[in-house]
mmCIF file of N, CA and C in Angstrom:
data_model
loop_
_atom_site.group_PDB
_atom_site.id
_atom_site.type_symbol
_atom_site.label_atom_id
_atom_site.label_comp_id
_atom_site.label_asym_id
_atom_site.label_seq_id
_atom_site.Cartn_x
_atom_site.Cartn_y
_atom_site.Cartn_z
ATOM 1 N N UNK U 278 -168.610 77.158 154.384
ATOM 2 C CA UNK U 278 -167.868 77.729 153.880
ATOM 3 C C UNK U 278 -167.605 79.466 152.992
ATOM 4 N N UNK U 279 -168.836 79.195 152.205
ATOM 5 C CA UNK U 279 -169.319 80.147 151.400
ATOM 6 C C UNK U 279 -170.106 81.349 151.741
ATOM 7 N N UNK U 280 -170.504 80.980 153.066
ATOM 8 C CA UNK U 280 -171.686 81.362 153.933
ATOM 9 C C UNK U 280 -171.052 82.265 154.406
ATOM 10 N N UNK U 281 -169.657 81.384 155.182
ATOM 11 C CA UNK U 281 -168.922 82.720 156.485
ATOM 12 C C UNK U 281 -168.380 83.388 155.431
ATOM 13 N N UNK U 282 -167.661 82.913 154.116
ATOM 14 C CA UNK U 282 -166.952 84.127 153.698
ATOM 15 C C UNK U 282 -167.884 85.148 153.504
ATOM 16 N N UNK U 283 -169.397 85.291 152.749
ATOM 17 C CA UNK U 283 -170.606 85.981 152.281
ATOM 18 C C UNK U 283 -170.502 87.170 153.419
ATOM 19 N N UNK U 284 -170.830 86.189 154.743
ATOM 20 C CA UNK U 284 -171.002 87.051 155.607
ATOM 21 C C UNK U 284 -169.610 88.062 156.069
ATOM 22 N N UNK U 285 -168.249 87.725 156.223
ATOM 23 C CA UNK U 285 -167.197 88.624 155.948
ATOM 24 C C UNK U 285 -166.929 89.495 155.397
ATOM 25 N N UNK U 286 -167.589 89.173 154.259
ATOM 26 C CA UNK U 286 -167.580 90.307 152.645
ATOM 27 C C UNK U 286 -168.587 91.446 153.031
ATOM 28 N N UNK U 287 -169.916 90.944 153.960
ATOM 29 C CA UNK U 287 -170.885 91.956 153.845
ATOM 30 C C UNK U 287 -170.464 93.274 155.223
ATOM 31 N N UNK U 288 -169.935 92.518 156.071
ATOM 32 C CA UNK U 288 -169.079 92.950 157.276
ATOM 33 C C UNK U 288 -168.836 94.237 156.837
ATOM 34 N N UNK U 289 -167.488 93.918 155.716
ATOM 35 C CA UNK U 289 -166.721 94.849 155.387
ATOM 36 C C UNK U 289 -166.946 95.434 154.643
ATOM 37 N N UNK U 290 -167.899 95.685 153.522
ATOM 38 C CA UNK U 290 -168.484 96.628 153.018
ATOM 39 C C UNK U 290 -169.679 97.805 153.981
ATOM 40 N N UNK U 291 -170.322 96.921 155.052
ATOM 41 C CA UNK U 291 -170.659 97.957 155.426
ATOM 42 C C UNK U 291 -169.887 99.019 156.792
ATOM 43 N N UNK U 292 -168.641 98.099 156.946
ATOM 44 C CA UNK U 292 -167.527 98.405 157.569
ATOM 45 C C UNK U 292 -167.230 100.043 156.698
ATOM 46 N N UNK U 293 -166.551 99.584 155.858
ATOM 47 C CA UNK U 293 -166.543 100.779 155.002
ATOM 48 C C UNK U 293 -167.427 101.608 154.790
ATOM 49 N N UNK U 294 -168.745 101.230 154.289
ATOM 50 C CA UNK U 294 -169.413 102.409 154.330
ATOM 51 C C UNK U 294 -169.652 103.291 155.331
ATOM 52 N N UNK U 295 -169.679 102.614 156.811
ATOM 53 C CA UNK U 295 -169.856 103.789 158.200
ATOM 54 C C UNK U 295 -168.434 104.699 158.165
ATOM 55 N N UNK U 296 -167.328 103.856 158.067
ATOM 56 C CA UNK U 296 -166.618 104.594 157.688
ATOM 57 C C UNK U 296 -165.882 105.802 157.249
ATOM 58 N N UNK U 297 -166.666 105.909 155.811
ATOM 59 C CA UNK U 297 -166.681 106.755 154.531
ATOM 60 C C UNK U 297 -167.629 107.965 155.385
ATOM 61 N N UNK U 298 -168.942 107.866 155.874
ATOM 62 C CA UNK U 298 -169.863 108.257 156.061
ATOM 63 C C UNK U 298 -169.447 109.235 157.662
ATOM 64 N N UNK U 299 -168.412 108.608 158.623
ATOM 65 C CA UNK U 299 -168.205 109.412 159.939
ATOM 66 C C UNK U 299 -167.134 110.188 158.977
ATOM 67 N N UNK U 300 -166.575 110.007 158.000
ATOM 68 C CA UNK U 300 -165.704 110.805 157.398
ATOM 69 C C UNK U 300 -165.903 111.915 156.883
ATOM 70 N N UNK U 301 -167.206 111.695 156.294
ATOM 71 C CA UNK U 301 -167.537 113.047 155.329
ATOM 72 C C UNK U 301 -168.517 113.549 156.771
ATOM 73 N N UNK U 302 -168.841 113.602 157.199
ATOM 74 C CA UNK U 302 -169.853 113.666 158.758
ATOM 75 C C UNK U 302 -168.566 114.886 159.393
ATOM 76 N N UNK U 303 -167.218 114.438 159.800
ATOM 77 C CA UNK U 303 -166.123 115.108 160.300
ATOM 78 C C UNK U 303 -165.729 115.920 159.443
ATOM 79 N N UNK U 304 -165.358 115.925 158.362
ATOM 80 C CA UNK U 304 -165.032 116.673 157.325
ATOM 81 C C UNK U 304 -165.922 117.794 156.790
ATOM 82 N N UNK U 305 -167.393 117.639 157.528
ATOM 83 C CA UNK U 305 -168.247 118.781 157.037
ATOM 84 C C UNK U 305 -168.437 119.442 158.555
ATOM 85 N N UNK U 306 -167.367 119.260 159.528
ATOM 86 C CA UNK U 306 -168.034 119.485 160.968
ATOM 87 C C UNK U 306 -166.647 120.412 160.983
ATOM 88 N N UNK U 307 -166.232 121.329 160.705
ATOM 89 C CA UNK U 307 -165.146 122.229 161.057
ATOM 90 C C UNK U 307 -165.591 123.559 161.885
ATOM 91 N N UNK U 308 -164.581 124.069 163.023
ATOM 92 C CA UNK U 308 -164.912 124.598 163.889
ATOM 93 C C UNK U 308 -163.686 126.000 163.449
ATOM 94 N N UNK U 309 -164.342 127.294 163.648
ATOM 95 C CA UNK U 309 -163.757 127.956 164.053
ATOM 96 C C UNK U 309 -163.095 128.759 165.418
ATOM 97 N N UNK U 310 -162.018 128.906 165.674
ATOM 98 C CA UNK U 310 -161.870 130.247 166.844
ATOM 99 C C UNK U 310 -161.807 131.483 166.920
ATOM 100 N N UNK U 311 -162.024 132.120 167.725
ATOM 101 C CA UNK U 311 -162.290 133.796 167.665
ATOM 102 C C UNK U 311 -162.046 134.382 169.100
ATOM 103 N N UNK U 312 -161.127 134.925 169.697
ATOM 104 C CA UNK U 312 -160.632 135.611 170.620
ATOM 105 C C UNK U 312 -161.130 137.440 171.234
ATOM 106 N N UNK U 313 -162.119 136.962 172.201
ATOM 107 C CA UNK U 313 -162.021 138.708 172.309
ATOM 108 C C UNK U 313 -161.340 138.890 172.760
ATOM 109 N N UNK U 314 -160.312 139.972 171.829
ATOM 110 C CA UNK U 314 -159.690 140.892 172.687
ATOM 111 C C UNK U 314 -159.167 142.391 172.945
ATOM 112 N N UNK U 315 -158.845 143.075 173.914
ATOM 113 C CA UNK U 315 -158.175 141.816 175.166
ATOM 114 C C UNK U 315 -158.864 141.376 175.856
ATOM 115 N N UNK U 316 -157.704 140.643 177.097
ATOM 116 C CA UNK U 316 -158.476 140.136 178.018
ATOM 117 C C UNK U 316 -159.373 140.806 178.647
ATOM 118 N N UNK U 317 -160.510 140.284 178.953
ATOM 119 C CA UNK U 317 -162.011 140.863 179.865
ATOM 120 C C UNK U 317 -161.607 141.059 181.474
ATOM 121 N N UNK U 318 -161.340 142.546 181.627
ATOM 122 C CA UNK U 318 -160.957 143.139 182.736
ATOM 123 C C UNK U 318 -161.939 143.200 183.607
ATOM 124 N N UNK U 319 -162.601 142.850 185.118
ATOM 125 C CA UNK U 319 -164.237 144.000 185.114
ATOM 126 C C UNK U 319 -163.610 143.081 186.894
ATOM 127 N N UNK U 320 -164.677 144.638 187.592
ATOM 128 C CA UNK U 320 -165.065 144.266 189.015
ATOM 129 C C UNK U 320 -166.259 143.397 189.554
ATOM 130 N N UNK U 321 -166.312 143.275 190.654
ATOM 131 C CA UNK U 321 -167.399 142.597 191.172
ATOM 132 C C UNK U 321 -167.198 142.829 192.779
ATOM 133 N N UNK U 322 -168.096 142.577 193.561
ATOM 134 C CA UNK U 322 -168.365 143.139 194.779
ATOM 135 C C UNK U 322 -168.692 142.278 195.882
ATOM 136 N N UNK U 323 -167.765 142.240 197.176
ATOM 137 C CA UNK U 323 -167.994 140.717 197.957
ATOM 138 C C UNK U 323 -169.379 141.081 198.289
ATOM 139 N N UNK U 324 -169.796 140.269 198.541
ATOM 140 C CA UNK U 324 -171.207 140.122 199.319
ATOM 141 C C UNK U 324 -170.870 139.713 200.988
ATOM 142 N N UNK U 325 -169.620 139.669 201.253
ATOM 143 C CA UNK U 325 -170.140 139.977 203.115
ATOM 144 C C UNK U 325 -170.159 141.011 203.463
ATOM 145 N N UNK U 326 -170.997 141.271 204.134
ATOM 146 C CA UNK U 326 -171.749 141.963 204.716
ATOM 147 C C UNK U 326 -171.054 142.948 206.005
ATOM 148 N N UNK U 327 -169.674 142.342 206.625
ATOM 149 C CA UNK U 327 -169.097 142.694 207.364
ATOM 150 C C UNK U 327 -168.347 143.705 206.446
ATOM 151 N N UNK U 328 -167.407 143.398 205.812
ATOM 152 C CA UNK U 328 -167.109 144.205 204.390
ATOM 153 C C UNK U 328 -166.472 144.073 202.806
ATOM 154 N N UNK U 329 -167.685 145.173 202.684
ATOM 155 C CA UNK U 329 -168.004 144.923 201.476
ATOM 156 C C UNK U 329 -166.576 145.708 200.132
ATOM 157 N N UNK U 330 -165.838 144.607 200.003
ATOM 158 C CA UNK U 330 -164.742 145.367 199.019
ATOM 159 C C UNK U 330 -164.741 144.822 198.036
ATOM 160 N N UNK U 331 -164.204 145.161 197.113
ATOM 161 C CA UNK U 331 -164.030 145.016 195.415
ATOM 162 C C UNK U 331 -163.082 144.131 195.006
ATOM 163 N N UNK U 332 -163.409 143.456 194.463
ATOM 164 C CA UNK U 332 -162.829 142.445 193.892
ATOM 165 C C UNK U 332 -161.984 142.790 192.222
ATOM 166 N N UNK U 333 -161.763 141.504 191.298
ATOM 167 C CA UNK U 333 -161.839 142.334 190.295
ATOM 168 C C UNK U 333 -161.513 140.799 189.575
ATOM 169 N N UNK U 334 -162.113 140.105 187.996
ATOM 170 C CA UNK U 334 -161.569 139.140 187.571
ATOM 171 C C UNK U 334 -160.799 139.673 186.108
ATOM 172 N N UNK U 335 -159.627 138.819 185.923
ATOM 173 C CA UNK U 335 -159.767 138.690 184.365
ATOM 174 C C UNK U 335 -159.652 137.519 183.903
ATOM 175 N N UNK U 336 -159.887 137.605 182.695
ATOM 176 C CA UNK U 336 -160.861 136.062 181.786
ATOM 177 C C UNK U 336 -160.294 136.877 179.911
ATOM 178 N N UNK U 337 -159.728 135.787 179.624
ATOM 179 C CA UNK U 337 -159.422 135.478 178.293
ATOM 180 C C UNK U 337 -160.702 134.360 177.890
ATOM 181 N N UNK U 338 -160.876 134.924 176.735
ATOM 182 C CA UNK U 338 -162.552 134.553 176.203
ATOM 183 C C UNK U 338 -162.352 134.512 174.757
ATOM 184 N N UNK U 339 -162.625 132.548 174.934
ATOM 185 C CA UNK U 339 -162.582 132.139 173.135
ATOM 186 C C UNK U 339 -163.441 131.385 172.891
ATOM 187 N N UNK U 340 -164.168 132.448 171.620
ATOM 188 C CA UNK U 340 -165.569 131.394 171.034
ATOM 189 C C UNK U 340 -165.223 130.216 170.265
ATOM 190 N N UNK U 341 -165.753 129.503 170.325
ATOM 191 C CA UNK U 341 -166.188 127.980 169.207
ATOM 192 C C UNK U 341 -166.917 128.612 168.598
ATOM 193 N N UNK U 342 -166.862 128.686 167.259
ATOM 194 C CA UNK U 342 -167.560 129.051 165.883
ATOM 195 C C UNK U 342 -167.858 127.623 165.322
ATOM 196 N N UNK U 343 -169.755 127.518 165.113
ATOM 197 C CA UNK U 343 -169.709 126.673 163.929
ATOM 198 C C UNK U 343 -168.546 125.704 162.740
ATOM 199 N N UNK U 344 -169.189 127.305 162.182
ATOM 200 C CA UNK U 344 -167.965 127.198 161.071
ATOM 201 C C UNK U 344 -166.913 128.653 160.603
ATOM 202 N N UNK U 345 -166.046 128.611 160.331
ATOM 203 C CA UNK U 345 -164.756 129.438 160.098
ATOM 204 C C UNK U 345 -166.034 130.533 158.976
ATOM 205 N N UNK U 346 -166.807 130.192 158.805
ATOM 206 C CA UNK U 346 -167.485 131.456 158.022
ATOM 207 C C UNK U 346 -167.818 132.529 158.413
ATOM 208 N N UNK U 347 -167.975 132.359 160.336
ATOM 209 C CA UNK U 347 -168.541 133.301 161.104
ATOM 210 C C UNK U 347 -167.888 133.748 161.940
ATOM 211 N N UNK U 348 -166.151 134.021 161.331
ATOM 212 C CA UNK U 348 -165.369 134.607 161.828
ATOM 213 C C UNK U 348 -165.454 136.241 161.253
ATOM 214 N N UNK U 349 -165.856 136.965 160.095
ATOM 215 C CA UNK U 349 -166.051 137.854 160.011
ATOM 216 C C UNK U 349 -167.366 138.771 161.067
ATOM 217 N N UNK U 350 -168.247 137.521 160.702
ATOM 218 C CA UNK U 350 -169.250 138.649 161.895
ATOM 219 C C UNK U 350 -169.264 138.616 163.292
ATOM 220 N N UNK U 351 -168.347 137.326 163.930
ATOM 221 C CA UNK U 351 -168.040 137.553 165.601
ATOM 222 C C UNK U 351 -166.597 139.034 165.571
ATOM 223 N N UNK U 352 -166.512 138.907 164.296
ATOM 224 C CA UNK U 352 -164.943 140.251 164.701
ATOM 225 C C UNK U 352 -165.797 141.556 164.862
ATOM 226 N N UNK U 353 -166.897 141.694 163.573
ATOM 227 C CA UNK U 353 -167.547 142.658 163.440
ATOM 228 C C UNK U 353 -168.440 143.049 164.748
ATOM 229 N N UNK U 354 -169.442 142.082 165.247
ATOM 230 C CA UNK U 354 -169.821 142.336 166.698
ATOM 231 C C UNK U 354 -169.231 142.068 167.977
ATOM 232 N N UNK U 355 -167.529 141.755 167.950
ATOM 233 C CA UNK U 355 -166.996 141.702 169.041
ATOM 234 C C UNK U 355 -166.760 142.985 170.032
ATOM 235 N N UNK U 356 -167.049 143.497 169.917
ATOM 236 C CA UNK U 356 -167.632 145.338 171.071
ATOM 237 C C UNK U 356 -169.178 144.556 171.701
ATOM 238 N N UNK U 357 -170.091 144.672 170.822
ATOM 239 C CA UNK U 357 -170.962 143.675 171.789
ATOM 240 C C UNK U 357 -171.476 142.186 172.490
ATOM 241 N N UNK U 358 -170.375 141.623 172.034
ATOM 242 C CA UNK U 358 -169.987 140.322 172.656
ATOM 243 C C UNK U 358 -169.111 140.585 173.883
ATOM 244 N N UNK U 359 -168.016 141.613 173.795
ATOM 245 C CA UNK U 359 -167.146 141.682 174.750
ATOM 246 C C UNK U 359 -168.147 142.356 176.439
ATOM 247 N N UNK U 360 -168.757 143.579 175.551
ATOM 248 C CA UNK U 360 -169.867 144.242 176.581
ATOM 249 C C UNK U 360 -170.639 142.774 177.676
ATOM 250 N N UNK U 361 -171.326 142.311 176.459
ATOM 251 C CA UNK U 361 -172.511 141.391 177.530
ATOM 252 C C UNK U 361 -171.495 140.149 178.416
ATOM 253 N N UNK U 362 -170.059 140.135 178.375
ATOM 254 C CA UNK U 362 -169.456 139.062 179.075
ATOM 255 C C UNK U 362 -169.015 139.384 180.011
ATOM 256 N N UNK U 363 -169.244 141.425 180.060
ATOM 257 C CA UNK U 363 -168.780 142.327 180.842
ATOM 258 C C UNK U 363 -169.530 142.408 182.087
ATOM 259 N N UNK U 364 -170.745 142.192 181.274
ATOM 260 C CA UNK U 364 -172.037 142.893 181.847
ATOM 261 C C UNK U 364 -172.376 141.451 182.938
ATOM 262 N N UNK U 365 -172.251 140.647 182.342
ATOM 263 C CA UNK U 365 -172.556 139.165 183.004
ATOM 264 C C UNK U 365 -171.525 139.109 184.104
ATOM 265 N N UNK U 366 -170.370 139.549 183.890
ATOM 266 C CA UNK U 366 -169.754 139.240 185.160
ATOM 267 C C UNK U 366 -170.213 140.299 186.153
ATOM 268 N N UNK U 367 -170.281 141.269 185.797
ATOM 269 C CA UNK U 367 -170.413 142.667 186.586
ATOM 270 C C UNK U 367 -171.576 142.285 187.868
ATOM 271 N N UNK U 368 -172.314 141.539 187.667
ATOM 272 C CA UNK U 368 -173.836 140.789 188.086
ATOM 273 C C UNK U 368 -173.237 140.074 189.082
ATOM 274 N N UNK U 369 -172.121 139.619 189.217
ATOM 275 C CA UNK U 369 -172.137 138.095 190.077
ATOM 276 C C UNK U 369 -171.246 138.335 191.283
ATOM 277 N N UNK U 370 -171.929 137.160 192.325
ATOM 278 C CA UNK U 370 -171.097 137.590 193.468
ATOM 279 C C UNK U 370 -169.868 136.648 193.564
ATOM 280 N N UNK U 371 -169.306 137.749 194.583
ATOM 281 C CA UNK U 371 -167.742 137.015 194.463
ATOM 282 C C UNK U 371 -167.544 135.268 194.912
ATOM 283 N N UNK U 372 -168.680 134.911 195.669
ATOM 284 C CA UNK U 372 -168.527 133.506 195.990
ATOM 285 C C UNK U 372 -168.766 132.810 194.489
ATOM 286 N N UNK U 373 -169.387 133.142 193.741
ATOM 287 C CA UNK U 373 -169.974 132.780 192.502
ATOM 288 C C UNK U 373 -168.950 132.798 191.485
ATOM 289 N N UNK U 374 -168.181 134.235 191.576
ATOM 290 C CA UNK U 374 -167.068 134.436 190.653
ATOM 291 C C UNK U 374 -165.262 133.308 191.408
ATOM 292 N N UNK U 375 -165.042 133.198 192.268
ATOM 293 C CA UNK U 375 -164.394 132.455 192.791
ATOM 294 C C UNK U 375 -164.627 130.874 192.885
ATOM 295 N N UNK U 376 -165.562 130.697 193.045
ATOM 296 C CA UNK U 376 -165.889 128.950 192.588
ATOM 297 C C UNK U 376 -165.962 127.926 191.652
ATOM 298 N N UNK U 377 -165.431 127.122 191.264
ATOM 299 C CA UNK U 377 -165.723 126.309 190.267
ATOM 300 C C UNK U 377 -166.645 126.068 189.884
ATOM 301 N N UNK U 378 -167.458 125.848 190.509
ATOM 302 C CA UNK U 378 -169.033 125.460 189.590
ATOM 303 C C UNK U 378 -169.751 126.820 189.429
ATOM 304 N N UNK U 379 -169.397 127.823 189.999
ATOM 305 C CA UNK U 379 -169.886 129.094 189.815
ATOM 306 C C UNK U 379 -168.933 129.813 189.087
ATOM 307 N N UNK U 380 -168.093 129.260 188.252
ATOM 308 C CA UNK U 380 -167.166 129.391 186.941
ATOM 309 C C UNK U 380 -168.233 129.011 185.964
ATOM 310 N N UNK U 381 -168.408 127.767 185.586
ATOM 311 C CA UNK U 381 -169.061 127.282 184.915
ATOM 312 C C UNK U 381 -170.461 127.514 184.716
ATOM 313 N N UNK U 382 -171.350 127.962 185.736
ATOM 314 C CA UNK U 382 -172.190 128.556 185.775
ATOM 315 C C UNK U 382 -172.346 129.665 184.825
ATOM 316 N N UNK U 383 -171.547 131.227 185.046
ATOM 317 C CA UNK U 383 -170.973 131.679 184.489
ATOM 318 C C UNK U 383 -170.434 131.770 182.819
ATOM 319 N N UNK U 384 -169.952 131.104 182.285
ATOM 320 C CA UNK U 384 -169.590 129.817 181.414
ATOM 321 C C UNK U 384 -170.867 129.842 180.699
ATOM 322 N N UNK U 385 -171.705 128.691 181.377
ATOM 323 C CA UNK U 385 -172.734 128.335 180.659
ATOM 324 C C UNK U 385 -173.977 129.720 180.006
ATOM 325 N N UNK U 386 -173.937 131.003 181.099
ATOM 326 C CA UNK U 386 -174.747 131.846 181.230
ATOM 327 C C UNK U 386 -174.232 133.312 179.574
ATOM 328 N N UNK U 387 -172.710 132.716 179.910
ATOM 329 C CA UNK U 387 -171.927 133.586 178.749
ATOM 330 C C UNK U 387 -172.196 133.415 177.338
ATOM 331 N N UNK U 388 -172.823 132.086 177.036
ATOM 332 C CA UNK U 388 -173.406 130.613 175.954
ATOM 333 C C UNK U 388 -174.360 130.827 176.051
ATOM 334 N N UNK U 389 -175.406 131.693 176.583
ATOM 335 C CA UNK U 389 -176.520 131.380 175.990
ATOM 336 C C UNK U 389 -177.015 132.438 176.125
ATOM 337 N N UNK U 390 -176.206 134.237 176.232
ATOM 338 C CA UNK U 390 -176.420 135.082 175.868
ATOM 339 C C UNK U 390 -175.626 135.399 174.715
ATOM 340 N N UNK U 391 -174.762 135.139 174.949
ATOM 341 C CA UNK U 391 -174.365 135.397 172.992
ATOM 342 C C UNK U 391 -174.302 135.272 171.597
ATOM 343 N N UNK U 392 -175.016 133.753 172.231
ATOM 344 C CA UNK U 392 -175.637 132.787 171.460
ATOM 345 C C UNK U 392 -177.465 134.079 170.559
ATOM 346 N N UNK U 393 -177.391 133.951 171.771
ATOM 347 C CA UNK U 393 -179.300 135.006 171.541
ATOM 348 C C UNK U 393 -178.648 136.100 170.636
ATOM 349 N N UNK U 394 -177.458 136.901 171.170
ATOM 350 C CA UNK U 394 -177.541 137.935 170.478
ATOM 351 C C UNK U 394 -176.880 137.534 169.095
ATOM 352 N N UNK U 395 -175.876 136.899 169.051
ATOM 353 C CA UNK U 395 -176.019 136.829 167.399
ATOM 354 C C UNK U 395 -177.016 136.156 166.907
ATOM 355 N N UNK U 396 -177.733 135.401 167.472
ATOM 356 C CA UNK U 396 -178.832 135.338 166.526
ATOM 357 C C UNK U 396 -180.011 136.573 166.410
ATOM 358 N N UNK U 397 -179.931 136.940 166.984
ATOM 359 C CA UNK U 397 -180.526 138.744 166.723
ATOM 360 C C UNK U 397 -179.725 139.751 165.872
ATOM 361 N N UNK U 398 -178.706 139.567 166.368
ATOM 362 C CA UNK U 398 -177.768 140.124 164.966
ATOM 363 C C UNK U 398 -177.495 139.387 163.815
ATOM 364 N N UNK U 399 -177.631 138.422 163.891
ATOM 365 C CA UNK U 399 -177.170 137.645 161.998
ATOM 366 C C UNK U 399 -178.107 136.490 161.736
ATOM 367 N N UNK U 400 -179.274 135.958 162.434
ATOM 368 C CA UNK U 400 -180.028 135.219 162.328
ATOM 369 C C UNK U 400 -179.493 133.339 162.356
ATOM 370 N N UNK U 401 -178.049 134.058 163.220
ATOM 371 C CA UNK U 401 -177.589 132.736 163.450
ATOM 372 C C UNK U 401 -176.884 132.539 165.049
ATOM 373 N N UNK U 402 -177.104 131.191 165.404
ATOM 374 C CA UNK U 402 -177.047 131.253 166.795
ATOM 375 C C UNK U 402 -174.985 131.652 166.418
ATOM 376 N N UNK U 403 -174.484 130.533 166.158
ATOM 377 C CA UNK U 403 -172.816 130.424 165.654
ATOM 378 C C UNK U 403 -171.943 130.350 166.131
ATOM 379 N N UNK U 404 -172.538 130.705 167.857
ATOM 380 C CA UNK U 404 -171.322 130.315 168.503
ATOM 381 C C UNK U 404 -171.358 128.121 169.027
ATOM 382 N N UNK U 405 -170.689 127.697 169.217
ATOM 383 C CA UNK U 405 -170.821 126.496 169.851
ATOM 384 C C UNK U 405 -170.483 126.017 171.155
ATOM 385 N N UNK U 406 -169.098 127.182 171.317
ATOM 386 C CA UNK U 406 -168.780 126.893 172.852
ATOM 387 C C UNK U 406 -168.011 128.127 173.613
ATOM 388 N N UNK U 407 -168.182 128.932 174.441
ATOM 389 C CA UNK U 407 -167.363 129.587 174.819
ATOM 390 C C UNK U 407 -166.264 128.932 175.654
ATOM 391 N N UNK U 408 -165.251 129.209 176.156
ATOM 392 C CA UNK U 408 -163.997 129.298 176.685
ATOM 393 C C UNK U 408 -163.268 129.989 177.553
ATOM 394 N N UNK U 409 -163.257 129.741 178.210
ATOM 395 C CA UNK U 409 -162.329 130.670 179.229
ATOM 396 C C UNK U 409 -161.152 129.943 179.501
ATOM 397 N N UNK U 410 -159.867 130.573 178.512
ATOM 398 C CA UNK U 410 -158.629 130.288 178.400
ATOM 399 C C UNK U 410 -157.857 130.580 180.006
ATOM 400 N N UNK U 411 -158.010 131.652 180.189
ATOM 401 C CA UNK U 411 -157.591 132.386 181.475
ATOM 402 C C UNK U 411 -158.439 132.685 182.226
ATOM 403 N N UNK U 412 -158.438 132.708 183.381
ATOM 404 C CA UNK U 412 -159.453 133.137 184.699
ATOM 405 C C UNK U 412 -158.703 133.473 185.746
ATOM 406 N N UNK U 413 -158.710 134.295 186.293
ATOM 407 C CA UNK U 413 -157.569 134.999 187.292
ATOM 408 C C UNK U 413 -158.315 135.987 187.986
ATOM 409 N N UNK U 414 -158.687 135.600 189.278
ATOM 410 C CA UNK U 414 -159.432 136.619 190.246
ATOM 411 C C UNK U 414 -159.233 137.275 191.435
ATOM 412 N N UNK U 415 -159.305 138.459 192.015
ATOM 413 C CA UNK U 415 -158.742 139.253 193.052
ATOM 414 C C UNK U 415 -159.828 139.126 193.939
ATOM 415 N N UNK U 416 -159.552 138.796 195.364
ATOM 416 C CA UNK U 416 -160.552 139.614 196.258
ATOM 417 C C UNK U 416 -159.981 140.670 197.266
ATOM 418 N N UNK U 417 -159.887 141.901 197.364
ATOM 419 C CA UNK U 417 -159.600 143.120 198.047
ATOM 420 C C UNK U 417 -159.833 143.116 199.521
#
């Protein structure tokens, strides 16, 4: 009886320690979100050889920052970040812009490029994720 009581008490202490450690880790992980305003609107060219028509994409881009202290730097560098996203979309084929898997490839390319730019400009990658909250495309 005493042995089982000791085991139960030990487990409760261990669970209490783990939950407090988890709570501390969660408290330290505070993210911030920054919108690249206004929406990005840019063109892409259809790769269809019979008709080279122009299309456009309109994207709302949100940046998930690793810490709220990075909001000021993100705002300061927002023209650079927007220009990079516009450049990335401008190099994409119509097939990539319109496909769901292509959209994810573009998002990951944007994430990599924006992290690279922020590391160069500020010494910290600071961007945890790039999120497309609106994604509209039209091919003429």
